[in-house]
Short mmCIF file of C-alpha atoms and ligand atoms in Angstrom, two decimals:
data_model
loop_
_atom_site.label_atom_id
_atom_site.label_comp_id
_atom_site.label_asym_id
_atom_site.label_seq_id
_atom_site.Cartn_x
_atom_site.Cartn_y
_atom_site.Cartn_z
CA UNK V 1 -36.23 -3.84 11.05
CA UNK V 2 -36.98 -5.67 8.01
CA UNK V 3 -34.44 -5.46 4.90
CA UNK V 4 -33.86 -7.41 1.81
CA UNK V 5 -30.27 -8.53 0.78
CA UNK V 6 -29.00 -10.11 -2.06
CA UNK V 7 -25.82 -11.73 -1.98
CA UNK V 8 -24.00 -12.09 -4.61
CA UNK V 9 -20.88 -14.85 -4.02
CA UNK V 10 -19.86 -15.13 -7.62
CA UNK V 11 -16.79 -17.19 -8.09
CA UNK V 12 -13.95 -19.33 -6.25
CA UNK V 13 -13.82 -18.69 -2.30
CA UNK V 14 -16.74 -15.92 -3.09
CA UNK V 15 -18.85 -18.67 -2.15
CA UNK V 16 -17.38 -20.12 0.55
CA UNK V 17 -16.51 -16.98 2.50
CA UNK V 18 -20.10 -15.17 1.69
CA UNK V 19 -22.00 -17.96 3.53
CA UNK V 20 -20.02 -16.94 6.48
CA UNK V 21 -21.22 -13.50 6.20
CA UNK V 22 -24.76 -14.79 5.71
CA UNK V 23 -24.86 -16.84 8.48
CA UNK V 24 -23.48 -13.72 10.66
CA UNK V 25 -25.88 -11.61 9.11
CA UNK V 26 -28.23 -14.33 10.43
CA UNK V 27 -26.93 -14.16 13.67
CA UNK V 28 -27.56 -10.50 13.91
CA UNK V 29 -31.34 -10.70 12.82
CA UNK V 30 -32.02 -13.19 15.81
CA UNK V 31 -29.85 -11.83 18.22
CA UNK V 32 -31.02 -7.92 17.75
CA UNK V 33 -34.99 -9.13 16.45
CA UNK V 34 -34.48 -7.67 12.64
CA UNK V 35 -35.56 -9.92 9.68
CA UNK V 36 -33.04 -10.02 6.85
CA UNK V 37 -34.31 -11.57 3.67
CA UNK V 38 -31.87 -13.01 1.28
CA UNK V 39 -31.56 -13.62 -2.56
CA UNK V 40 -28.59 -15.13 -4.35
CA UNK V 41 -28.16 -14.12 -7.66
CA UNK V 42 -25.47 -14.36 -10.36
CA UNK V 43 -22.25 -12.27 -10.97
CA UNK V 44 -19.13 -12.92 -13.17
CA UNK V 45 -18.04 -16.11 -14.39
CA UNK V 46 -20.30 -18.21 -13.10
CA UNK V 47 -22.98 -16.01 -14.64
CA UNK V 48 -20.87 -15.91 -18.19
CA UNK V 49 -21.29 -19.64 -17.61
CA UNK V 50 -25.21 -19.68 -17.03
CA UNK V 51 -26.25 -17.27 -19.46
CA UNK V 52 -23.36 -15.35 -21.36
CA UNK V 53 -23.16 -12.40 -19.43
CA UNK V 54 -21.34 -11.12 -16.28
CA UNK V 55 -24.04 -9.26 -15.23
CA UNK V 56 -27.69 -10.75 -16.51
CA UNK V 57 -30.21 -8.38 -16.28
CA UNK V 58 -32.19 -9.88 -13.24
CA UNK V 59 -29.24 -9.61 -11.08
CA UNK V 60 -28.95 -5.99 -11.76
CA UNK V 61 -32.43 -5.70 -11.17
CA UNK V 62 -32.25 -7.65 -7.83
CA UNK V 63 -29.47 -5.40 -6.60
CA UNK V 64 -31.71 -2.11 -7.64
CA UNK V 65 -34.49 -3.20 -5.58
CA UNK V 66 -32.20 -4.51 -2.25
CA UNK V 67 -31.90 -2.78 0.94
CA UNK V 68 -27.95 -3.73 0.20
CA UNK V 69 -26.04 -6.17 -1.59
CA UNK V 70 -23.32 -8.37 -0.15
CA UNK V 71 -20.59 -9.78 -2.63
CA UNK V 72 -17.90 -12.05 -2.87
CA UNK V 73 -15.58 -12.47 -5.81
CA UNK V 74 -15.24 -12.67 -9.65
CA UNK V 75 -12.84 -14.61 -11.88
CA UNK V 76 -10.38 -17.28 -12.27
CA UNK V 77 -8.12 -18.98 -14.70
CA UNK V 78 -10.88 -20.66 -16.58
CA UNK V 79 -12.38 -16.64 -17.68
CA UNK V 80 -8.83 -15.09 -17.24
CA UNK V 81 -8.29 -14.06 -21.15
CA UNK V 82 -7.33 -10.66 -21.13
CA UNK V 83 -8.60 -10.67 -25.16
CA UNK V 84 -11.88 -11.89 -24.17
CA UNK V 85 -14.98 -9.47 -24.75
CA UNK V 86 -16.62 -10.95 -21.71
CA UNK V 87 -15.20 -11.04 -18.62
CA UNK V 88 -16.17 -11.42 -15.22
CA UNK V 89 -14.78 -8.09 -13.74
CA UNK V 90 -17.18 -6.20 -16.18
CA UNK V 91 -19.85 -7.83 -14.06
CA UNK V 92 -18.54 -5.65 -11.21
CA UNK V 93 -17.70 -2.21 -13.54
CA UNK V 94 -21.34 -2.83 -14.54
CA UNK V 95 -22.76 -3.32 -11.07
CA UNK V 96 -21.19 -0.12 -9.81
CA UNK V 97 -22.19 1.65 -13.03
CA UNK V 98 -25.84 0.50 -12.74
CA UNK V 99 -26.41 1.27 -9.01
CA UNK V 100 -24.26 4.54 -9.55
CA UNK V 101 -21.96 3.43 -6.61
CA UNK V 102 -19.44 6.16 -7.19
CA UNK V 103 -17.78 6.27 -3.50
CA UNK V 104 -15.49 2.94 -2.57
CA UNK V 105 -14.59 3.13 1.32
CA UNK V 106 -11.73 0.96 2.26
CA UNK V 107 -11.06 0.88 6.04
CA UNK V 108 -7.49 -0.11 6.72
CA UNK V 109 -6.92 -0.78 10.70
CA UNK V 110 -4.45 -2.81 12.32
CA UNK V 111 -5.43 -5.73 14.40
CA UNK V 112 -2.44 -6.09 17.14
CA UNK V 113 -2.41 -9.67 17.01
CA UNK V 114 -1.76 -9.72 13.32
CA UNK V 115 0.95 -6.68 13.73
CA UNK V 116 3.61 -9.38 12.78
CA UNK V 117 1.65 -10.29 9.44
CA UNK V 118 2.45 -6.79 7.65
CA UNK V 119 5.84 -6.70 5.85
CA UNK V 120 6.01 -3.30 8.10
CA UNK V 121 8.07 -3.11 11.33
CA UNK V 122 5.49 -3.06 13.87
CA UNK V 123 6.24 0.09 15.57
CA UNK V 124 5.26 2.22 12.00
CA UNK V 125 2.11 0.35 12.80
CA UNK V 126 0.68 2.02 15.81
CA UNK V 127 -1.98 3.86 16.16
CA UNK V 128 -2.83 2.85 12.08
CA UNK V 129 -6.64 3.29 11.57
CA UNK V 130 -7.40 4.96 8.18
CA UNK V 131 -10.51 4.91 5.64
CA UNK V 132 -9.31 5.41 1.81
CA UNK V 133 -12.64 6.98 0.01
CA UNK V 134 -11.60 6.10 -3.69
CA UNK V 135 -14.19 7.90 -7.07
CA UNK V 136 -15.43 4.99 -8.51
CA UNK V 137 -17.20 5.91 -11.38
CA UNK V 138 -15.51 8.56 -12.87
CA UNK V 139 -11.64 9.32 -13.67
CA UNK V 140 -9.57 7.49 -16.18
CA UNK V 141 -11.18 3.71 -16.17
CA UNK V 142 -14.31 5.94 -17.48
CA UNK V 143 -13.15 8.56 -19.69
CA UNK V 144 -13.24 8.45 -23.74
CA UNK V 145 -10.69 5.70 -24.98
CA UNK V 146 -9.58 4.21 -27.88
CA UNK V 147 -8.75 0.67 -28.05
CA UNK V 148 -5.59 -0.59 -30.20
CA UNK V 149 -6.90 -2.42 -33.22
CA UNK V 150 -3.96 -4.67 -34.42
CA UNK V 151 -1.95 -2.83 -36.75
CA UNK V 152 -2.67 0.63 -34.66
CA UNK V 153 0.08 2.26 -33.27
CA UNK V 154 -1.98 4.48 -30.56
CA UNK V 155 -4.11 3.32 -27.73
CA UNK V 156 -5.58 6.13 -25.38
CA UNK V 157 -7.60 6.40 -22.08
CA UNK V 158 -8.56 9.92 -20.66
CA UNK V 159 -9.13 11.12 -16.88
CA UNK V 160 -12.17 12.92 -17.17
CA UNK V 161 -14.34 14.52 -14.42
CA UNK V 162 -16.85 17.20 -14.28
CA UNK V 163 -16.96 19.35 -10.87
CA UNK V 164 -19.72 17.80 -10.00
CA UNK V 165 -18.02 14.07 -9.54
CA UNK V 166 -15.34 15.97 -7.30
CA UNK V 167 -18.55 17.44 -5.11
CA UNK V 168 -20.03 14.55 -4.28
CA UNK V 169 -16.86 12.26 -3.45
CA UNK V 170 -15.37 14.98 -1.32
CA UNK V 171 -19.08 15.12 0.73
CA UNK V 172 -18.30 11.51 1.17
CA UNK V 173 -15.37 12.28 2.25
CA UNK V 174 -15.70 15.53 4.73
CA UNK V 175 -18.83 13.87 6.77
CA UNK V 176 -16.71 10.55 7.00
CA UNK V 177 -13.82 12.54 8.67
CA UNK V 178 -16.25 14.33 10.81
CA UNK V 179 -17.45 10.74 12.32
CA UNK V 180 -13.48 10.24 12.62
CA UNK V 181 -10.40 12.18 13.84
CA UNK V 182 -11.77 15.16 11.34
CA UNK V 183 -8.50 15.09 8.75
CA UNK V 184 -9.33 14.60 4.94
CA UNK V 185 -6.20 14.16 2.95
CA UNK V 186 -7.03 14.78 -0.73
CA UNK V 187 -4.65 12.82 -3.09
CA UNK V 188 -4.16 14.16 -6.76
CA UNK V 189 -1.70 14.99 -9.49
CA UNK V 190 -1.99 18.50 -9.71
CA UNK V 191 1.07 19.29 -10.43
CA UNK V 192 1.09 17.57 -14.31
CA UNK V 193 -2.83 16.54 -14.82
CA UNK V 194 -5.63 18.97 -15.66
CA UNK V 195 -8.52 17.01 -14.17
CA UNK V 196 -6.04 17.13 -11.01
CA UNK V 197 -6.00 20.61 -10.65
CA UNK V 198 -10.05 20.83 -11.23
CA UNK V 199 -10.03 17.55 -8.56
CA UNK V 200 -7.89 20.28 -6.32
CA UNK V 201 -9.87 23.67 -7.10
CA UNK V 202 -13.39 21.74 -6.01
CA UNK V 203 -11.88 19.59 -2.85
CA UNK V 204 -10.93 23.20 -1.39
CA UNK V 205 -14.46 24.93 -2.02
CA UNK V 206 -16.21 22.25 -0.19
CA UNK V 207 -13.73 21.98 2.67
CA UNK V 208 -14.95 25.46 3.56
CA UNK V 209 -18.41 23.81 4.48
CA UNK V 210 -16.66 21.78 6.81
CA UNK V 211 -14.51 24.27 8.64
CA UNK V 212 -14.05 21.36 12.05
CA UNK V 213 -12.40 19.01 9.41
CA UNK V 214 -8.56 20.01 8.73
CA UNK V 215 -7.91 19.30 4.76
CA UNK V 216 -4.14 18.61 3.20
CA UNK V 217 -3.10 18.04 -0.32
CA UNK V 218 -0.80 15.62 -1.23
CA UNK V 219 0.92 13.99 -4.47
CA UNK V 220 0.11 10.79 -5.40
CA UNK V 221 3.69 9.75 -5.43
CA UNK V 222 4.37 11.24 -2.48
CA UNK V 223 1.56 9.95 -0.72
CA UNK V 224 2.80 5.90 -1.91
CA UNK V 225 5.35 7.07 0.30
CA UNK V 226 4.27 8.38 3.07
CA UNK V 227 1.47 5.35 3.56
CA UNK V 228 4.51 3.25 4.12
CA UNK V 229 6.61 5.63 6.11
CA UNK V 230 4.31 7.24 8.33
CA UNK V 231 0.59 5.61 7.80
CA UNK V 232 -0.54 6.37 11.34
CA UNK V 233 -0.73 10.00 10.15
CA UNK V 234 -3.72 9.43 7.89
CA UNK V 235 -7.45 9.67 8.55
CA UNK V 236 -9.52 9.92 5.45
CA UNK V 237 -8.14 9.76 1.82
CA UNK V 238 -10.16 10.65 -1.04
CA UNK V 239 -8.62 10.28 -4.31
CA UNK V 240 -9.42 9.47 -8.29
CA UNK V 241 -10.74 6.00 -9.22
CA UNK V 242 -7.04 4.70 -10.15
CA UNK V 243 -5.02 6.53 -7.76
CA UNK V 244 -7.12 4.61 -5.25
CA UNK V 245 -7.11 1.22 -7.08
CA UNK V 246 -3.22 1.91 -6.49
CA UNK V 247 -3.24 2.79 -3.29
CA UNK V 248 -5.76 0.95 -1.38
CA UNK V 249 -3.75 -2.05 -2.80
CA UNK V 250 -0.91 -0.98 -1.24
CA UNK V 251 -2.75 -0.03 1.85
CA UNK V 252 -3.69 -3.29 2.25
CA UNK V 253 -0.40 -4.27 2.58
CA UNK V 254 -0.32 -2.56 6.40
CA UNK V 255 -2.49 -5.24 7.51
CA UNK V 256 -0.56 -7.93 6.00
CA UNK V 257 -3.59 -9.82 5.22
CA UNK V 258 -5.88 -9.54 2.04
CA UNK V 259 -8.20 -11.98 4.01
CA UNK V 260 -9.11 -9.07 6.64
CA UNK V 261 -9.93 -6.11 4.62
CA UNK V 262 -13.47 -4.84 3.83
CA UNK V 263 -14.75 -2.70 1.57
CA UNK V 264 -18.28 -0.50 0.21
CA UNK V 265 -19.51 0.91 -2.42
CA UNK V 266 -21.69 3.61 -1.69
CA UNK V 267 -24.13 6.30 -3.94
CA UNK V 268 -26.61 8.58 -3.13
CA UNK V 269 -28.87 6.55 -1.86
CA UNK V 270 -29.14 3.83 0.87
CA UNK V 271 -28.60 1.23 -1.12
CA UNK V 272 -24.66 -0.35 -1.48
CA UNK V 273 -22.40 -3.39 -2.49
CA UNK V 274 -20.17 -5.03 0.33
CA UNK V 275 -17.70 -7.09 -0.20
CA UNK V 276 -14.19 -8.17 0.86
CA UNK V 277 -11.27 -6.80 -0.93
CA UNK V 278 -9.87 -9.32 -1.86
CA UNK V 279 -9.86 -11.53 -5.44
CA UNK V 280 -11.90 -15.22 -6.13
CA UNK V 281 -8.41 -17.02 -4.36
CA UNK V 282 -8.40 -20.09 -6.91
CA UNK V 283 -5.32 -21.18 -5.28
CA UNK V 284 -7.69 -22.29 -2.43
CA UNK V 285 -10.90 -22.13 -3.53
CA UNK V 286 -12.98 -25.27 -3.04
CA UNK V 287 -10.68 -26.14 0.39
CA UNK V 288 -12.76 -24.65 2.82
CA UNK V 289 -9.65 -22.51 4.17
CA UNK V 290 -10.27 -19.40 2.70
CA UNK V 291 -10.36 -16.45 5.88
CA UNK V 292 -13.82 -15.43 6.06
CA UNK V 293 -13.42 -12.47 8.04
CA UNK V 294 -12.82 -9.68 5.10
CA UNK V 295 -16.75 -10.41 4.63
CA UNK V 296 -17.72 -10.58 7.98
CA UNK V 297 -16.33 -6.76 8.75
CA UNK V 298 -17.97 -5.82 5.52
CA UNK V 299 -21.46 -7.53 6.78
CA UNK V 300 -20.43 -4.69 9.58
CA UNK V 301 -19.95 -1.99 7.02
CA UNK V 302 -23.61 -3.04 5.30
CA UNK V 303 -25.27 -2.72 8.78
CA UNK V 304 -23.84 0.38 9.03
CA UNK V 305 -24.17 2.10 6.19
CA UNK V 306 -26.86 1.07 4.18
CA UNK V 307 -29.31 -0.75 7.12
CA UNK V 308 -28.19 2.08 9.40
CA UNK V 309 -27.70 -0.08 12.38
CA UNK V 310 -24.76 1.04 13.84
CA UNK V 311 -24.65 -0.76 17.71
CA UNK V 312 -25.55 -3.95 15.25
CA UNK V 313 -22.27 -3.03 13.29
CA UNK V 314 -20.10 -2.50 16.39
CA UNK V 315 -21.05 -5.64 17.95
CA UNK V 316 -19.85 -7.71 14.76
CA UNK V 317 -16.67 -5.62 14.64
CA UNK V 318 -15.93 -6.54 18.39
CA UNK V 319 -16.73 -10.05 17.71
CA UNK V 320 -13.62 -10.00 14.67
CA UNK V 321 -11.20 -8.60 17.54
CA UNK V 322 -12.22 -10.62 19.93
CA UNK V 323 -12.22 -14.28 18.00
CA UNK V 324 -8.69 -12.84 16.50
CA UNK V 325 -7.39 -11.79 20.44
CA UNK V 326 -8.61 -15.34 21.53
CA UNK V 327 -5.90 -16.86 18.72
CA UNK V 328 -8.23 -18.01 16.26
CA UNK V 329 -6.79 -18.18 12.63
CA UNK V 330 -7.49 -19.24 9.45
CA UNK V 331 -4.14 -20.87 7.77
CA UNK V 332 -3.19 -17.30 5.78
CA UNK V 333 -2.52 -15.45 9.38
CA UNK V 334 -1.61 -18.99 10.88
CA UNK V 335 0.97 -18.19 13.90
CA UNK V 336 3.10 -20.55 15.71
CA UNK V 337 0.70 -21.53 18.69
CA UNK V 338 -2.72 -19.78 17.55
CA UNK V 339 -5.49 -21.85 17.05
CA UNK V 340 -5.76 -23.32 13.01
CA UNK V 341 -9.45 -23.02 11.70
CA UNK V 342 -11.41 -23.52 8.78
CA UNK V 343 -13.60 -21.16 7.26
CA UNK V 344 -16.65 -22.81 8.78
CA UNK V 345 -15.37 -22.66 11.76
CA UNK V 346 -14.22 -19.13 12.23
CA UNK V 347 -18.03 -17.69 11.03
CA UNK V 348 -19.01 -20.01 14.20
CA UNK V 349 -16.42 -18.66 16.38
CA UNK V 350 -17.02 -14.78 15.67
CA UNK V 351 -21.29 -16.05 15.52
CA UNK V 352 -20.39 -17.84 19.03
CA UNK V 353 -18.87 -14.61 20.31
CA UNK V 354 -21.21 -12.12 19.23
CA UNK V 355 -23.88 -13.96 21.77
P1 NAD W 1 -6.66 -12.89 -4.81
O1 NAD W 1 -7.02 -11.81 -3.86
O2 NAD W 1 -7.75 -13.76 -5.27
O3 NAD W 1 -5.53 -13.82 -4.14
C1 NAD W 1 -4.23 -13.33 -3.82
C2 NAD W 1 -3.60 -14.27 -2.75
O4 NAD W 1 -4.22 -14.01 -1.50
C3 NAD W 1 -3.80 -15.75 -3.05
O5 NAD W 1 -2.66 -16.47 -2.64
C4 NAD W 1 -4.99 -16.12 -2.20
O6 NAD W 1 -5.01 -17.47 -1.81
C5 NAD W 1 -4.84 -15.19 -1.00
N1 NAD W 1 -6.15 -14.82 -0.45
C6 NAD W 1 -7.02 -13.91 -0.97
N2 NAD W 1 -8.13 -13.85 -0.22
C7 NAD W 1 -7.95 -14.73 0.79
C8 NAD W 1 -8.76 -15.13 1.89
N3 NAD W 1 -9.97 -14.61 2.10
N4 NAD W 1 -8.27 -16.07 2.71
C9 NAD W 1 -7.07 -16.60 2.53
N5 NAD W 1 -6.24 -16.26 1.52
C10 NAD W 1 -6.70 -15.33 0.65
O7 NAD W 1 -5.95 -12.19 -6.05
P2 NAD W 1 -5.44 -12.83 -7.43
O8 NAD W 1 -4.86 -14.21 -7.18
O9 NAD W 1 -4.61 -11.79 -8.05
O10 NAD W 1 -6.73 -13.00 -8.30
C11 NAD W 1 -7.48 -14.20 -8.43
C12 NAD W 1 -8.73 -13.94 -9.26
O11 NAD W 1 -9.57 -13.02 -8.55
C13 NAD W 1 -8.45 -13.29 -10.61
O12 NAD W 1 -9.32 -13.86 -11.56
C14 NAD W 1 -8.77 -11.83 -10.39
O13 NAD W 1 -9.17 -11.18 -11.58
C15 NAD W 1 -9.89 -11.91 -9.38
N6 NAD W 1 -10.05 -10.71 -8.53
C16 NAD W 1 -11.32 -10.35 -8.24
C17 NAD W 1 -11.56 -9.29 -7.39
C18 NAD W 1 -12.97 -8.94 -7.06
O14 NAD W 1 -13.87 -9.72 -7.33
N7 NAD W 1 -13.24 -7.81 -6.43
C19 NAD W 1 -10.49 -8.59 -6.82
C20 NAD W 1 -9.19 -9.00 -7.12
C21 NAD W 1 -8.99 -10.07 -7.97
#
């Protein structure tokens, strides 16, 4: 097949770790016979640096007319002033926005290898394999607010959503679980917010279209919990936009690793953005260390999702476990005895091993 991809690295280890995924993506095209175009275009601070704005116009544009859009990172110390009116994290609020990206899959699975890596004790680790499907569009980072002026002594930010919103993210959610072990569990506040108990009401209409799928609710607060206490028990979450900001972060935390976990954003459409979850790293950026393999699984999720290529996806998954079983490592899941990489050299290892 032919498809068109911009890539997007934007700032710090963005760079370094989206030319892994490139040259994976590469590696695909030749070894399956697709041709993947590619265009780089500008996000965050580098693009506040270039031309003012987090997200210029022609990157937007680029990303509209993409078969699916692979990104890396925004931000750093030199754009990090909270009080600034331009920052690079509007870049990605505005990319989502624009492309109407409202459903943000997070697949959290354990690698065994890496089972010592997660603050967990390794036996609450078995059997973990878990998606978090987190509204990205709507809820309270969207809803009316009112800003603090100095002097004022109210600030205010609402967590709106119109049935609707609910619909669609639960859809997400209901045919992902189908594809899975067929359990949605539906993560609200509906026993203080409002827009909770709507979120609740509309989840439990549309399970009914999906009567093979077994639905639970849960409290936010109880579900922090029970991610830590018993994560093996989840299949597919679906929760509000901050809820899941919360709790994919700490979801994360079951892998140990912020350098393994992919993510997509996903619309109506084919279309999607890809991209690790983790932050620009300037700690190491510009080192050549950073652990590339956070993009590389979400190359998998683009060929999945919005390229449709699923055996293509599979085989780039396998090649992460295997290149991980065969003790390669990039310094932040360094073991005694595994084999130390750079970033470089891990894209050629899991490149190597996908044939
Ligand atoms: P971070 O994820 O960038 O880094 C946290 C820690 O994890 C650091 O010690 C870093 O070295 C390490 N780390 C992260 N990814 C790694 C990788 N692939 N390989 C090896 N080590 C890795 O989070 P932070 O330090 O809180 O934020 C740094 C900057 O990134 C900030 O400007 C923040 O706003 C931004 N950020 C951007 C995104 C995004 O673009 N989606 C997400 C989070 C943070």
């Amino acid at each position: 097949m032919q498809a068109n991809i911009v890539t997007l690295p934007g700032d710090g280890i963005g760079v370094e770790v989206v030319a892994e995924g490139v040259k994976v993506l590469q590696a695909v095209a030749t070894k399956f016979g697709h041709t993947f175009t590619f265009e780089n275009h500008l996000i965050g601070g580098c693009a506040i640096d270039a031309t003012g704005e987090p997200l210029p116009a022609s990157t937007l544009e680029a990303c509209k007319r993409a078969d699916a859009v692979l990104l890396g990172a925004v931000g750093g110390p030199k754009w990090d002033d909270p009080a600034a009116k331009v920052r690079p994290e509007q870049g990605l609020l505005g990319l989502r926005k624009g492309l109407a990206l409202y459903a943000n899959l997070r697949p959290v699975q354990i690698f065994p290898q890496l089972r010592d890596a997660s603050p967990l004790r390794p036996e609450r680790l078995e059997g973990v394999d878990l998606v978090v499907v987190r509204e990205l569009t709507g809820g309270l980072y969207f809803g009316p607010r009112k800003e603090a002026t100095p002097g004022d002594m109210t600030a205010y930010d609402t967590m709106l959503y119109a049935d609707f919103e609910v619909e669609r993210i639960a859809r997400k959610a209901f045919e992902l679980a189908r594809l899975r072990r067929k359990k949605v569990t539906s993560v609200d506040k509906a026993n203080v917010l409002a827009a909770s108990r709507l979120w609740r009401r509309v989840i439990t209409a549309i399970a009914a279209d999906y009567p093979d799928v077994m639905l639970e609710h849960m409290l936010v607060d109880a579900a922090a919990m029970h991610l830590m206490r018993r994560p093996a028990d989840f299949d597919v979450i679906v929760t509000e936009n901050m809820f899941g900001d919360i709790l994919t972060d700490e979801a994360s935390m079951l892998s140990g690793s912020m350098g393994m976990l992919a993510s997509a954003s996903l619309g109506e459409g084919r279309n999607g953005v890809y991209e690790p979850i983790h932050g620009s790293a300037p700690d190491i950026a510009g080192k050549g260390i950073a652990n590339p393999l956070a993009t590389i699984l979400s190359v998998a999720l683009l060929l999945r999702y919005s390229l449709g290529l699923e055996t293509e996806a599979a085989a780039v998954e396998k090649a992460v476990a295997d290149v991980v079983a065969a003790g390669y490592r990039t310094k932040d899941i360094y073991t005694e005895g595994a084999k130390l990489v750079n970033t470089q050299e891990m894209g050629d290892a899991v490149i190597a091993t996908l044939g």
